[in-house]
Coordinates of C-alpha atoms in Angstrom, one line a residue:
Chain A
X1 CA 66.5 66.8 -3.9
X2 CA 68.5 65.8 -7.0
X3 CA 70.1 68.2 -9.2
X4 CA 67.8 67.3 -12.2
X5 CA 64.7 68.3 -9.1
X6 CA 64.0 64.5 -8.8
X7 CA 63.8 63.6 -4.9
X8 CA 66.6 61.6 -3.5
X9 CA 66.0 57.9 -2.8
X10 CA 67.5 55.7 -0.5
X11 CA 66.9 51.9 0.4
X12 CA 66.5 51.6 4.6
X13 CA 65.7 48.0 4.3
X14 CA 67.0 44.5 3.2
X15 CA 65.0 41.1 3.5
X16 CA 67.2 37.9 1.9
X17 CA 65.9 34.2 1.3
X18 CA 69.2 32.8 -1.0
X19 CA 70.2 29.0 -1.2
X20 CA 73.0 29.8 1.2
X21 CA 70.9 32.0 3.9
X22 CA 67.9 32.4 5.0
X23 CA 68.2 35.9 6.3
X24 CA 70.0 38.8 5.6
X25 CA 73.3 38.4 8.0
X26 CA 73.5 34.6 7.2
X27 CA 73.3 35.1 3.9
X28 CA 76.2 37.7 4.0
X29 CA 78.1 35.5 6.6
X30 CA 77.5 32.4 4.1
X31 CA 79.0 34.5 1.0
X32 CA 81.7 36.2 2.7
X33 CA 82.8 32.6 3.8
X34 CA 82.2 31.2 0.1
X35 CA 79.6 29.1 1.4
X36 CA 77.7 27.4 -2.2
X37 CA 73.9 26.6 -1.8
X38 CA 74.7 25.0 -5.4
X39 CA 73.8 21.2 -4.5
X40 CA 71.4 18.0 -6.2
X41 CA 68.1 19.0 -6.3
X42 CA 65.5 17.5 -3.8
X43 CA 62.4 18.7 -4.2
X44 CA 61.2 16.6 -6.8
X45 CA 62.9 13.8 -8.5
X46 CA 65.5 15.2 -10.9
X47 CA 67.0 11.7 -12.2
X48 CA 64.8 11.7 -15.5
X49 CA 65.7 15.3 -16.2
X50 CA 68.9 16.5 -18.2
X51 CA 69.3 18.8 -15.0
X52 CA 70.7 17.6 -11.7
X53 CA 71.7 20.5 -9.4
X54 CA 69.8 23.5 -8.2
X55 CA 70.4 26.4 -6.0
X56 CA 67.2 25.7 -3.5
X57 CA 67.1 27.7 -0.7
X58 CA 67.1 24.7 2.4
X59 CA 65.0 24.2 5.2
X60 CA 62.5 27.0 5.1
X61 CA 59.6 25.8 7.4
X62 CA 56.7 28.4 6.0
X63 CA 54.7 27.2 9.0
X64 CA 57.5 28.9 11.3
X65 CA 57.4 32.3 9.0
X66 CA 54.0 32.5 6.9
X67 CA 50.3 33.0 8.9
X68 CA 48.5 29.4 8.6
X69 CA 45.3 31.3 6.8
X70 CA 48.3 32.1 3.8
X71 CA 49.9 28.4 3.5
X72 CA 47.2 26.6 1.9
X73 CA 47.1 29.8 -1.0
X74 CA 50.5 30.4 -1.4
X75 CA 53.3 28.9 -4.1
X76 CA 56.8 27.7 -2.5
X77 CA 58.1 31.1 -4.2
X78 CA 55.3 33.5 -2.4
X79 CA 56.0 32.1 0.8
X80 CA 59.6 32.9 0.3
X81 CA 58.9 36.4 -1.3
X82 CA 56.9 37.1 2.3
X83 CA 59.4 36.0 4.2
X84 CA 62.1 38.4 2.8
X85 CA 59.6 41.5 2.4
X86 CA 58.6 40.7 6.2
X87 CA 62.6 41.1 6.7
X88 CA 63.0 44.3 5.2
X89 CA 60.1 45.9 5.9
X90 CA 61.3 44.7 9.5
X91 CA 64.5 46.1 9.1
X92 CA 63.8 49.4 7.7
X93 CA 61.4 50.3 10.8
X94 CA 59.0 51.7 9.1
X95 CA 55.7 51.4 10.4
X96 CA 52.9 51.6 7.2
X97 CA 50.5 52.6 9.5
X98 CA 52.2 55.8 10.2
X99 CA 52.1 56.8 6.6
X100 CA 49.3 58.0 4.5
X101 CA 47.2 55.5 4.1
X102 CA 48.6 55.3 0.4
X103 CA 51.7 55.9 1.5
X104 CA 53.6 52.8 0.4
X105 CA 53.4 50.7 -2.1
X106 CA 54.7 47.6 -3.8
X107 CA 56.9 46.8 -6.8
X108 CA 58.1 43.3 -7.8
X109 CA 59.8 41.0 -10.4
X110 CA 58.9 37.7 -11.4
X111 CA 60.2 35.5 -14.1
X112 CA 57.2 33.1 -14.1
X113 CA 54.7 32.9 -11.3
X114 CA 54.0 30.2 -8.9
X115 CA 54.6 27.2 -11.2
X116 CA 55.2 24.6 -8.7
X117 CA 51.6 25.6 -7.2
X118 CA 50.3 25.9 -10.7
X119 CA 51.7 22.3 -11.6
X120 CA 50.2 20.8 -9.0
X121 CA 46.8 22.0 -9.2
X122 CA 47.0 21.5 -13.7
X123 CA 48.1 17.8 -12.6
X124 CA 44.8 17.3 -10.5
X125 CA 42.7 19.1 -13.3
X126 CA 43.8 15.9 -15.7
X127 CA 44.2 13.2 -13.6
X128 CA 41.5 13.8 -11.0
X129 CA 38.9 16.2 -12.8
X130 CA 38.2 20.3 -11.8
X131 CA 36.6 19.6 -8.6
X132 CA 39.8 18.7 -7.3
X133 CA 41.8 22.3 -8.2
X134 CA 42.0 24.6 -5.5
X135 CA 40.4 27.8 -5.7
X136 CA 43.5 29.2 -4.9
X137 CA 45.1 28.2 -8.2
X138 CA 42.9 31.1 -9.4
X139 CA 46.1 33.7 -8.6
X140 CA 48.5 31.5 -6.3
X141 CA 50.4 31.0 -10.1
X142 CA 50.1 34.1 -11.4
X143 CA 53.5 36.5 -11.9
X144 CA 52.1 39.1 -10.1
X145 CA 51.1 36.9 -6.9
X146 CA 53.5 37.9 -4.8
X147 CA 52.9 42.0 -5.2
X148 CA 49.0 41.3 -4.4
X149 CA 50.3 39.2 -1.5
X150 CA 52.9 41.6 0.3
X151 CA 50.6 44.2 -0.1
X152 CA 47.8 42.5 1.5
X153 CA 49.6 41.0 4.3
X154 CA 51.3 44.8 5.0
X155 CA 48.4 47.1 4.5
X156 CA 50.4 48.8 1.5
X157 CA 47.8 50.5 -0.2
X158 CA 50.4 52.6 -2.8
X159 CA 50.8 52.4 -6.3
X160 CA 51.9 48.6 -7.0
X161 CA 53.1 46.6 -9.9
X162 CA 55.1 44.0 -11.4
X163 CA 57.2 43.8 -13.9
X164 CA 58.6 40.3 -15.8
X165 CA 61.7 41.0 -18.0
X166 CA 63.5 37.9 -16.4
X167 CA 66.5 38.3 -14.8
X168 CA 66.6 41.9 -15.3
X169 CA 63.7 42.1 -13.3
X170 CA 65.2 43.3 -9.9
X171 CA 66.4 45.9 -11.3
X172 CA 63.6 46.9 -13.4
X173 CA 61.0 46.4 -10.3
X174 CA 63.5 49.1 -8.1
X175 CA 63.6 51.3 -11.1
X176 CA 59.4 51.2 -11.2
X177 CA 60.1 52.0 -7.2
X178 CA 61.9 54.8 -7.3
X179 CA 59.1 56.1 -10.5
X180 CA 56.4 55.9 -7.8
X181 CA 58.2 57.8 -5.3
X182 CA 59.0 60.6 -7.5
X183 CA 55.5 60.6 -7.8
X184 CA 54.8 61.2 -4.1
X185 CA 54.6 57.9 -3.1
X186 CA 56.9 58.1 0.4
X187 CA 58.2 54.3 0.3
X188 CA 58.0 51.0 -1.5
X189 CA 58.8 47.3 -0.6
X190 CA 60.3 46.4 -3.8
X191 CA 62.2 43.0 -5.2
X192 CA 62.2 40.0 -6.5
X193 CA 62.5 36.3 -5.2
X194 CA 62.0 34.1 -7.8
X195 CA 62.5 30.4 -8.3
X196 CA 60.3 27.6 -10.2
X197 CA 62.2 25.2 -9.5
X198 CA 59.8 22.4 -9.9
X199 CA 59.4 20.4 -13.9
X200 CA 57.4 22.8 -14.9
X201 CA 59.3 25.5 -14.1
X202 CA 62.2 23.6 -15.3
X203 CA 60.6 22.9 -18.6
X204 CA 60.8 27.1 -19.3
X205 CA 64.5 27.3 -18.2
X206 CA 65.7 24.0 -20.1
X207 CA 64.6 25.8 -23.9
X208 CA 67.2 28.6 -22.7
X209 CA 69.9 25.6 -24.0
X210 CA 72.1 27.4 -21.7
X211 CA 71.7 24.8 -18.6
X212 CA 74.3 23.1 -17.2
X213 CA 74.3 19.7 -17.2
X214 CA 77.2 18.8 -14.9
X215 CA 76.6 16.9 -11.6
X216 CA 79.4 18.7 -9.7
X217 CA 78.3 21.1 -7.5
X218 CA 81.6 23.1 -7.5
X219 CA 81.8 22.7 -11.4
X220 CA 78.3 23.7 -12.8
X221 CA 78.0 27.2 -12.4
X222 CA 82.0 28.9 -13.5
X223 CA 81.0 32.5 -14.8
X224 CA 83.6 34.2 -17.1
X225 CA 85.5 30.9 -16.4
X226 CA 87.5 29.5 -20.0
X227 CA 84.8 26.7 -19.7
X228 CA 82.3 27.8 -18.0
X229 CA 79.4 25.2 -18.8
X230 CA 76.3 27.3 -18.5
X231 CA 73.8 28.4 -15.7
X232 CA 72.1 26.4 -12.7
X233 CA 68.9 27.6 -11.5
X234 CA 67.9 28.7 -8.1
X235 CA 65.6 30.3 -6.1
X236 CA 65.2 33.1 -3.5
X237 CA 66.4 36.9 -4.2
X238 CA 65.8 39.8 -2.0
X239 CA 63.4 42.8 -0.5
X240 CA 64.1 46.1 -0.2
X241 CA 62.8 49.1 1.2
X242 CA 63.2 52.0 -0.6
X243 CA 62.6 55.4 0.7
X244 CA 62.3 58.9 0.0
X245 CA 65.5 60.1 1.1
X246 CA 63.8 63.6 3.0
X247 CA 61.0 60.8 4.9
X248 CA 64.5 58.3 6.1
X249 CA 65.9 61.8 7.4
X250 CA 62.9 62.8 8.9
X251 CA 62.7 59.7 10.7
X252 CA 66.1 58.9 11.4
X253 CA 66.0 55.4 9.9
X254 CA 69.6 54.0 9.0
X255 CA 70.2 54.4 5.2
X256 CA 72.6 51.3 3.3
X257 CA 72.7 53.2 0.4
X258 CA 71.1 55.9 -2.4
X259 CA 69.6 54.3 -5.9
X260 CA 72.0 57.0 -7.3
X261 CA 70.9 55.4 -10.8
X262 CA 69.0 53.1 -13.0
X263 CA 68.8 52.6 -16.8
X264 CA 66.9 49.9 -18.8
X265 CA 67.4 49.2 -22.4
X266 CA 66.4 46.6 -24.8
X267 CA 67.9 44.4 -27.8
X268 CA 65.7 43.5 -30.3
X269 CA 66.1 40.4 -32.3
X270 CA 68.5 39.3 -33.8
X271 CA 71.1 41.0 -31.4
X272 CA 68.5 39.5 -28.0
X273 CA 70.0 36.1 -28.8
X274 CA 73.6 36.8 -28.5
X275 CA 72.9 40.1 -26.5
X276 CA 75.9 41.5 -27.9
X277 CA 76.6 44.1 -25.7
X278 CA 75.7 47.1 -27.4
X279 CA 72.6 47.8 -25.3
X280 CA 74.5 46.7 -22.3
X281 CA 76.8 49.2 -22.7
X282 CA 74.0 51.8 -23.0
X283 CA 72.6 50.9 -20.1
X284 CA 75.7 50.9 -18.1
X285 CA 76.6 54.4 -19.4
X286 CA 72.9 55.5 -19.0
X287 CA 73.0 54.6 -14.9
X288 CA 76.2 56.0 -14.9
X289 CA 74.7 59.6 -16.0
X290 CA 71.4 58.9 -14.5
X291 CA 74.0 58.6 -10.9
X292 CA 76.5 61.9 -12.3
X293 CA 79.1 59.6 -11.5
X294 CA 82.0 58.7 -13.9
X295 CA 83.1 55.2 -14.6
X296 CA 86.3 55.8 -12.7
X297 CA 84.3 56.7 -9.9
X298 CA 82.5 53.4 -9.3
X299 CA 84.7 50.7 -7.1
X300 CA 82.7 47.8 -8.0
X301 CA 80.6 45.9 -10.4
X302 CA 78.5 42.9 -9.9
X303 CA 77.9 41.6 -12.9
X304 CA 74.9 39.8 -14.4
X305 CA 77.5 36.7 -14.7
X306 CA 75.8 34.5 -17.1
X307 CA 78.0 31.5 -17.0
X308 CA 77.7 30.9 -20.7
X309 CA 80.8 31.5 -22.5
X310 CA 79.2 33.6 -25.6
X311 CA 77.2 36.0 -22.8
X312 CA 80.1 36.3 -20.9
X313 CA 82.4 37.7 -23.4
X314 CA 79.5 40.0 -24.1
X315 CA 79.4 41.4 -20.9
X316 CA 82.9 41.7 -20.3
X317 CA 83.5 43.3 -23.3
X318 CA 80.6 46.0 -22.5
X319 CA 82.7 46.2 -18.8
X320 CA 86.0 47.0 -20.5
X321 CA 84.7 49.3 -23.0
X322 CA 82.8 51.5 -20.3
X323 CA 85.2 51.0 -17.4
X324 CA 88.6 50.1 -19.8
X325 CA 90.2 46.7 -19.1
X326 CA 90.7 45.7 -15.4
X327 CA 89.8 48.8 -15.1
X328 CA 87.3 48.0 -11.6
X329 CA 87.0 45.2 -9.9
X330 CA 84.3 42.9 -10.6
X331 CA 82.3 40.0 -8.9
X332 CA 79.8 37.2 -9.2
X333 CA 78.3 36.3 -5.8
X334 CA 75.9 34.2 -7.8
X335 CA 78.2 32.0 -8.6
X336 CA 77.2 30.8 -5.0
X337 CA 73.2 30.6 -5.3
X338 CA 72.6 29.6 -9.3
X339 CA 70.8 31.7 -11.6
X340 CA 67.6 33.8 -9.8
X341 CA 66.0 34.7 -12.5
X342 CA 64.0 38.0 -11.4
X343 CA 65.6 37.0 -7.7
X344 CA 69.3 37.4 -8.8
X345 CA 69.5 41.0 -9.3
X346 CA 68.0 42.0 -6.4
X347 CA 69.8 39.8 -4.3
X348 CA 73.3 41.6 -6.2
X349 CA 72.3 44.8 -5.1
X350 CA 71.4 44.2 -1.7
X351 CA 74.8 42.0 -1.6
X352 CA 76.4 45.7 -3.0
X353 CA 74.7 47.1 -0.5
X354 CA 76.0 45.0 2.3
X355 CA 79.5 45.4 0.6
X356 CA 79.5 49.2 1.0
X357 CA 78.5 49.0 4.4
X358 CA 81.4 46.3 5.2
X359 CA 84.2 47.9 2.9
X360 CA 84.4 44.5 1.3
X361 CA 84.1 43.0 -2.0
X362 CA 82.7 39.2 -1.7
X363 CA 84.4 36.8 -4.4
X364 CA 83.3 34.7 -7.2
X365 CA 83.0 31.3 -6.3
X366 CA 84.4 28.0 -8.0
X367 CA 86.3 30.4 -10.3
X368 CA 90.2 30.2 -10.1
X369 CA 90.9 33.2 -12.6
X370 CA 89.1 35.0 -15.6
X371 CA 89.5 33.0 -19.0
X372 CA 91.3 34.4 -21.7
X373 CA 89.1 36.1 -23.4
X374 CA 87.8 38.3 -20.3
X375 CA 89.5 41.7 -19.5
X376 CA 88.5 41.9 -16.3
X377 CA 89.7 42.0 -12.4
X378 CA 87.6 39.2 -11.5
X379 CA 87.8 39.3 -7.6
X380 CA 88.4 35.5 -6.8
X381 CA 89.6 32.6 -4.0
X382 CA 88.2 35.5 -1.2
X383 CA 86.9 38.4 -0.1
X384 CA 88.5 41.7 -1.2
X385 CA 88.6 44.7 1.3
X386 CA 88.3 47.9 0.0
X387 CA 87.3 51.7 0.5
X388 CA 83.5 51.3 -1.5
X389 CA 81.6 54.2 -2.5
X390 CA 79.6 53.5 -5.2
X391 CA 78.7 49.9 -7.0
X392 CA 76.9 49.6 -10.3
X393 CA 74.7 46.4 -10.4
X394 CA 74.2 44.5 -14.2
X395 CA 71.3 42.2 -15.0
X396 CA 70.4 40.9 -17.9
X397 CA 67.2 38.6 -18.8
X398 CA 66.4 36.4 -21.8
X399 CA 65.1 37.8 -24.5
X400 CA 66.8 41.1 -25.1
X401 CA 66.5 42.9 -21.2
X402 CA 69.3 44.8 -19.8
X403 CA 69.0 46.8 -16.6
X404 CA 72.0 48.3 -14.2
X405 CA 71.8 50.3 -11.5
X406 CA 73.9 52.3 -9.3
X407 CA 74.2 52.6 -5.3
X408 CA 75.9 54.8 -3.4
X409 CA 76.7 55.1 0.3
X410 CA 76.7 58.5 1.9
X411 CA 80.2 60.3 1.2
Chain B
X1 CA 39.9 10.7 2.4
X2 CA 37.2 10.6 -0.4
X3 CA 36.6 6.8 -0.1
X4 CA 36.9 6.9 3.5
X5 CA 34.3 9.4 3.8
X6 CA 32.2 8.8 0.4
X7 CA 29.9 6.8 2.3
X8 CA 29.6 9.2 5.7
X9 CA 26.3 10.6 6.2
X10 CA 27.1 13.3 8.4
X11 CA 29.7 15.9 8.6
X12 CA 30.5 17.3 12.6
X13 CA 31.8 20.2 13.6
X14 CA 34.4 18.9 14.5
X15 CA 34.8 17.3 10.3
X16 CA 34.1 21.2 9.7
X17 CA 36.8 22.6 11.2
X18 CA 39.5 19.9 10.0
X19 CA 38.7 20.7 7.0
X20 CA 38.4 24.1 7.3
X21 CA 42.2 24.2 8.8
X22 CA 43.6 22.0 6.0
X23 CA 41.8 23.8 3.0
X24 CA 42.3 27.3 4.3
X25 CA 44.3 27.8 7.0
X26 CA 43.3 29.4 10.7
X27 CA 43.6 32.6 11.7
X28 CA 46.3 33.4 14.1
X29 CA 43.3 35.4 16.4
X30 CA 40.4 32.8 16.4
X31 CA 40.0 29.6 18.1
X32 CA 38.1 26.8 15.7
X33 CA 37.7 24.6 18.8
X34 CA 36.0 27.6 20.7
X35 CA 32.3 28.0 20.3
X36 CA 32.3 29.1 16.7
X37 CA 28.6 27.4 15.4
X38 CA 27.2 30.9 15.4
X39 CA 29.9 33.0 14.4
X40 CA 30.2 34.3 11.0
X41 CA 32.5 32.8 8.3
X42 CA 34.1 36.5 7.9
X43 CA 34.3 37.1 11.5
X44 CA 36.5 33.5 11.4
X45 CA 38.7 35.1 8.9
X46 CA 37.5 33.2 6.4
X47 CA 37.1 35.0 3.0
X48 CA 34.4 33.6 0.5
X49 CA 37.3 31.9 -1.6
X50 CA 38.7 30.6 1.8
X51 CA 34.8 29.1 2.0
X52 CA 34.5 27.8 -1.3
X53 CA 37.3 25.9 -1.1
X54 CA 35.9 24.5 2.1
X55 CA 32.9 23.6 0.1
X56 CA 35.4 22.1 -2.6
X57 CA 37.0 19.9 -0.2
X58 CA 33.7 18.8 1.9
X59 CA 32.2 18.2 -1.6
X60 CA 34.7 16.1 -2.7
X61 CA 35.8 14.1 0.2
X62 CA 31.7 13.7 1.1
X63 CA 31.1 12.4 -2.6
X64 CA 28.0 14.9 -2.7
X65 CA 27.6 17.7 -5.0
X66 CA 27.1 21.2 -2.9
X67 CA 25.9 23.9 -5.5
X68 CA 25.4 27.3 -5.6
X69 CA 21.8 26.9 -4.2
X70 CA 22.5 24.4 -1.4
X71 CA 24.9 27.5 0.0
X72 CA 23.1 30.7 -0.5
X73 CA 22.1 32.6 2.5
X74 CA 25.3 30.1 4.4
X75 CA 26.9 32.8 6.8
X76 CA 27.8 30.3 9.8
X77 CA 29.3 26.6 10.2
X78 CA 25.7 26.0 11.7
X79 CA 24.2 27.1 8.8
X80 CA 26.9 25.1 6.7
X81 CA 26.6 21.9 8.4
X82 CA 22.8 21.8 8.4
X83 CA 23.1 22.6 4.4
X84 CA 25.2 19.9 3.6
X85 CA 24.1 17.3 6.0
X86 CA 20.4 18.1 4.1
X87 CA 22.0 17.1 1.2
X88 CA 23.8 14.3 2.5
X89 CA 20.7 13.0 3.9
X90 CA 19.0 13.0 0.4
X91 CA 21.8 11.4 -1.3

């Protein structure tokens, strides 16, 4: 139990699909080694589009990890999202059956649905007529897919939802975890792998106008670089398994970490567009309190690492005026899978999860220092090692959403 | 597909379950090449959307149009292969 008379939660599983590993320990192995899944995109022809390169997560076979009766329904995305909730459910040991039969739940983020399914099935409508649309295309697009989907495949009858708030969405989904547990629930697969990357999909994330246009793979995606060209998308993200801290202690499961805290806040128009930093700040500083830890007590931040110079300097500024400047290390692991969208800050905190368990910080790509204009220890060229308690995790999504949360490993 | 078999008059079992395994998948615990002609569709792990995409796909690939009539009271591939191949014989 928490001093406020909350229960204690604490994540007991991790499931990863990211451009550069399919898997939770090659993924980690792939990062720690700076290993970029940043490369041209391939699954459809990109050479009439303004963008070239894509963080696609390579050679998933769905046949090898997805039942055959859930191929024919599924989106590229949902396969993936099944995958990496198989993983962590996997991982965590946790048997659903042993629980109340609404015992566990599911909470997810998603920034658009199943769009490459969707665009499929919308170019049979017009070309071919409506006899030729699946009948799958009734919910294999929809955003919350992948939370009906997990919960069939698992038996997880618990309170479930979905949230979309774009790339803030990991965050936001674990934060809608840990509300259910308070409420009794005992554990929830929660996460977000995201994606879209198909011309439909890219249609949505091109009117951002913060794509990079570059065709060098080691060049596109530079956050808080001096000229950091903007953001290339990806797909993938993570699962997690998040516990009440009493049932993981009860059962002896292996714990990575506590959700120590979570804020959310919003900025409204006009500030969305610039996202100034003000609600940043506010939600840094309201995770900090929700965790009763002080910025000086948090050895790491992984921050939601735009790659677009005006967002940037937002961010960094909220990080220096919350932690001073330099005043913690920080990182961008992303700068090795693309932007997520509801994927990427679920990915970041089971990376900060992996990096308290390890003692080490991973680095930020492609980047050789921090431009001028950012205040930060940007940890760069490797891997840092360090004594890691506690991480806070930033995300931000278009249109105004700001999320962080913190983690901490038992002390 | 559709052109090839726009002009087939009768749909096999063994059409049936090709088509059932490309529209719909198979379950993990069932054998389609077993003696399934008797089983139920929901005892084959096949849902009714699982089904009427089957229907979708025999409809279109068989150029004949399988309504809601032809189908009620289908429970089993029997049931569904003398259903359509009535209708395929009155095309």
């Amino acid at each position: 139990m928490r001093a406020d008379g909350t229960v204690r939660t604490v994540v007991t599983g991790v499931g990863v699909a990211a451009p550069n590993g399919i898997g939770t320990e090659a993924y980690w192995a792939a990062t720690l080694a700076g290993r970029s899944g940043i490369a041209p995109t391939t699954r459809y022809d990109a050479s009439g589009y303004p963008l070239r390169l894509a963080g696609e997560v390579p050679d998933f076979e769905a046949e090898k990890h997805i039942p055959s009766r859930l191929v024919p329904q599924t989106d590229h995305g949902t396969r993936l999202s099944l995958y990496a909730a198989d993983e962590a459910l996997r991982d965590s040991a946790l048997d659903p059956a042993g629980l109340d039969p609404y015992g566990m739940g599911v909470a997810t983020a998603s920034s658009m649905g199943g769009f490459e399914f969707g665009q499929r099935e919308l170019q049979n409508l017009w070309s071919k007529g409506g006899r030729f649309v699946s009948a799958y295309q009734s919910f294999a697009w929809f955003y919350a897919v992948n939370t009906g989907q997990i919960s069939i495949r698992h038996g997880l009858r618990g309170s479930s939802n979905t949230v979309v708030t774009d790339a803030a969405g990991g965050l936001d989904a674990l934060g809608n975890a840990r509300r259910q547990i308070r409420k009794g629930t005992t554990a929830m697969l929660t996460g977000g792998v995201d994606g879209a990357l198909c011309p439909l999909g890219l249609a949505g994330h091109l009117s951002s106008g913060a794509m990079s246009t570059g065709s060098r793979a080691d060049r596109a995606f530079l956050p808080f670089a001096e000229d950091a060209p903007g953001q290339v998308p990806g797909e993938g993200g993570a699962f997690l398994v998040l516990e009440d801290a009493a049932s993981a202690r009860r059962r002896g499961a292996r714990e990575y970490g506590e959700l120590a805290g979570y804020a959310a806040t919003f900025d409204a128009a006009p500030q969305a567009s610039g996202q100034a930093g003000a609600g940043l700040v506010r939600a840094i500083r309201r995770a900090l309190d929700d965790a009763r830890t002080a910025p000086e007590d948090v050895d790491v931040v992984f921050a939601d690492a735009a790659g677009v110079p005006e967002l940037d300097r937002a961010e960094s500024r909220a990080l220096g005026e919350v932690f001073g400047p330099g005043g913690v290390p920080v990182t961008a692991p992303k700068s090795m899978t693309g932007r997520l969208f509801a994927g990427g800050a679920s990915l970041d905190l089971a990376t900060a999860l992996l990096a308290l368990r390890d003692g080490t910080i991973p680095h930020t790509a492609n980047v050789a220092r921090p431009g001028p204009g950012h205040p930060i220890d940007l940890v760069t060229g490797e891997p840092r090692a360090a004594d890691l308690r506690r991480a806070l995790v930033v995300a931000r999504g278009r249109g105004g959403f700001n999320a962080a949360a913190v983690v901490r490993r038992d002390v | 597909m559709s052109d090839a078999n726009a002009t087939a008059t009768e749909l096999t079992v063994e059409d049936l379950t090709g088509i059932m395994r490309s529209s719909a998948g198979e379950d993990e615990s069932v054998d389609l090449d077993g003696d399934i002609l008797d089983s139920a569709f929901a005892d084959l792990g096949y849902d009714s959307l699982a089904l009427l995409e089957t229907v979708a796909r025999i409809s279109r690939d068989y150029g004949v149009e399988l309504g809601d009539d032809v189908l009620d009271g289908v429970e089993t591939p029997r049931e569904l292969l003398a259903a359509v191949n009535r209708t395929l014989a009155a095309a």
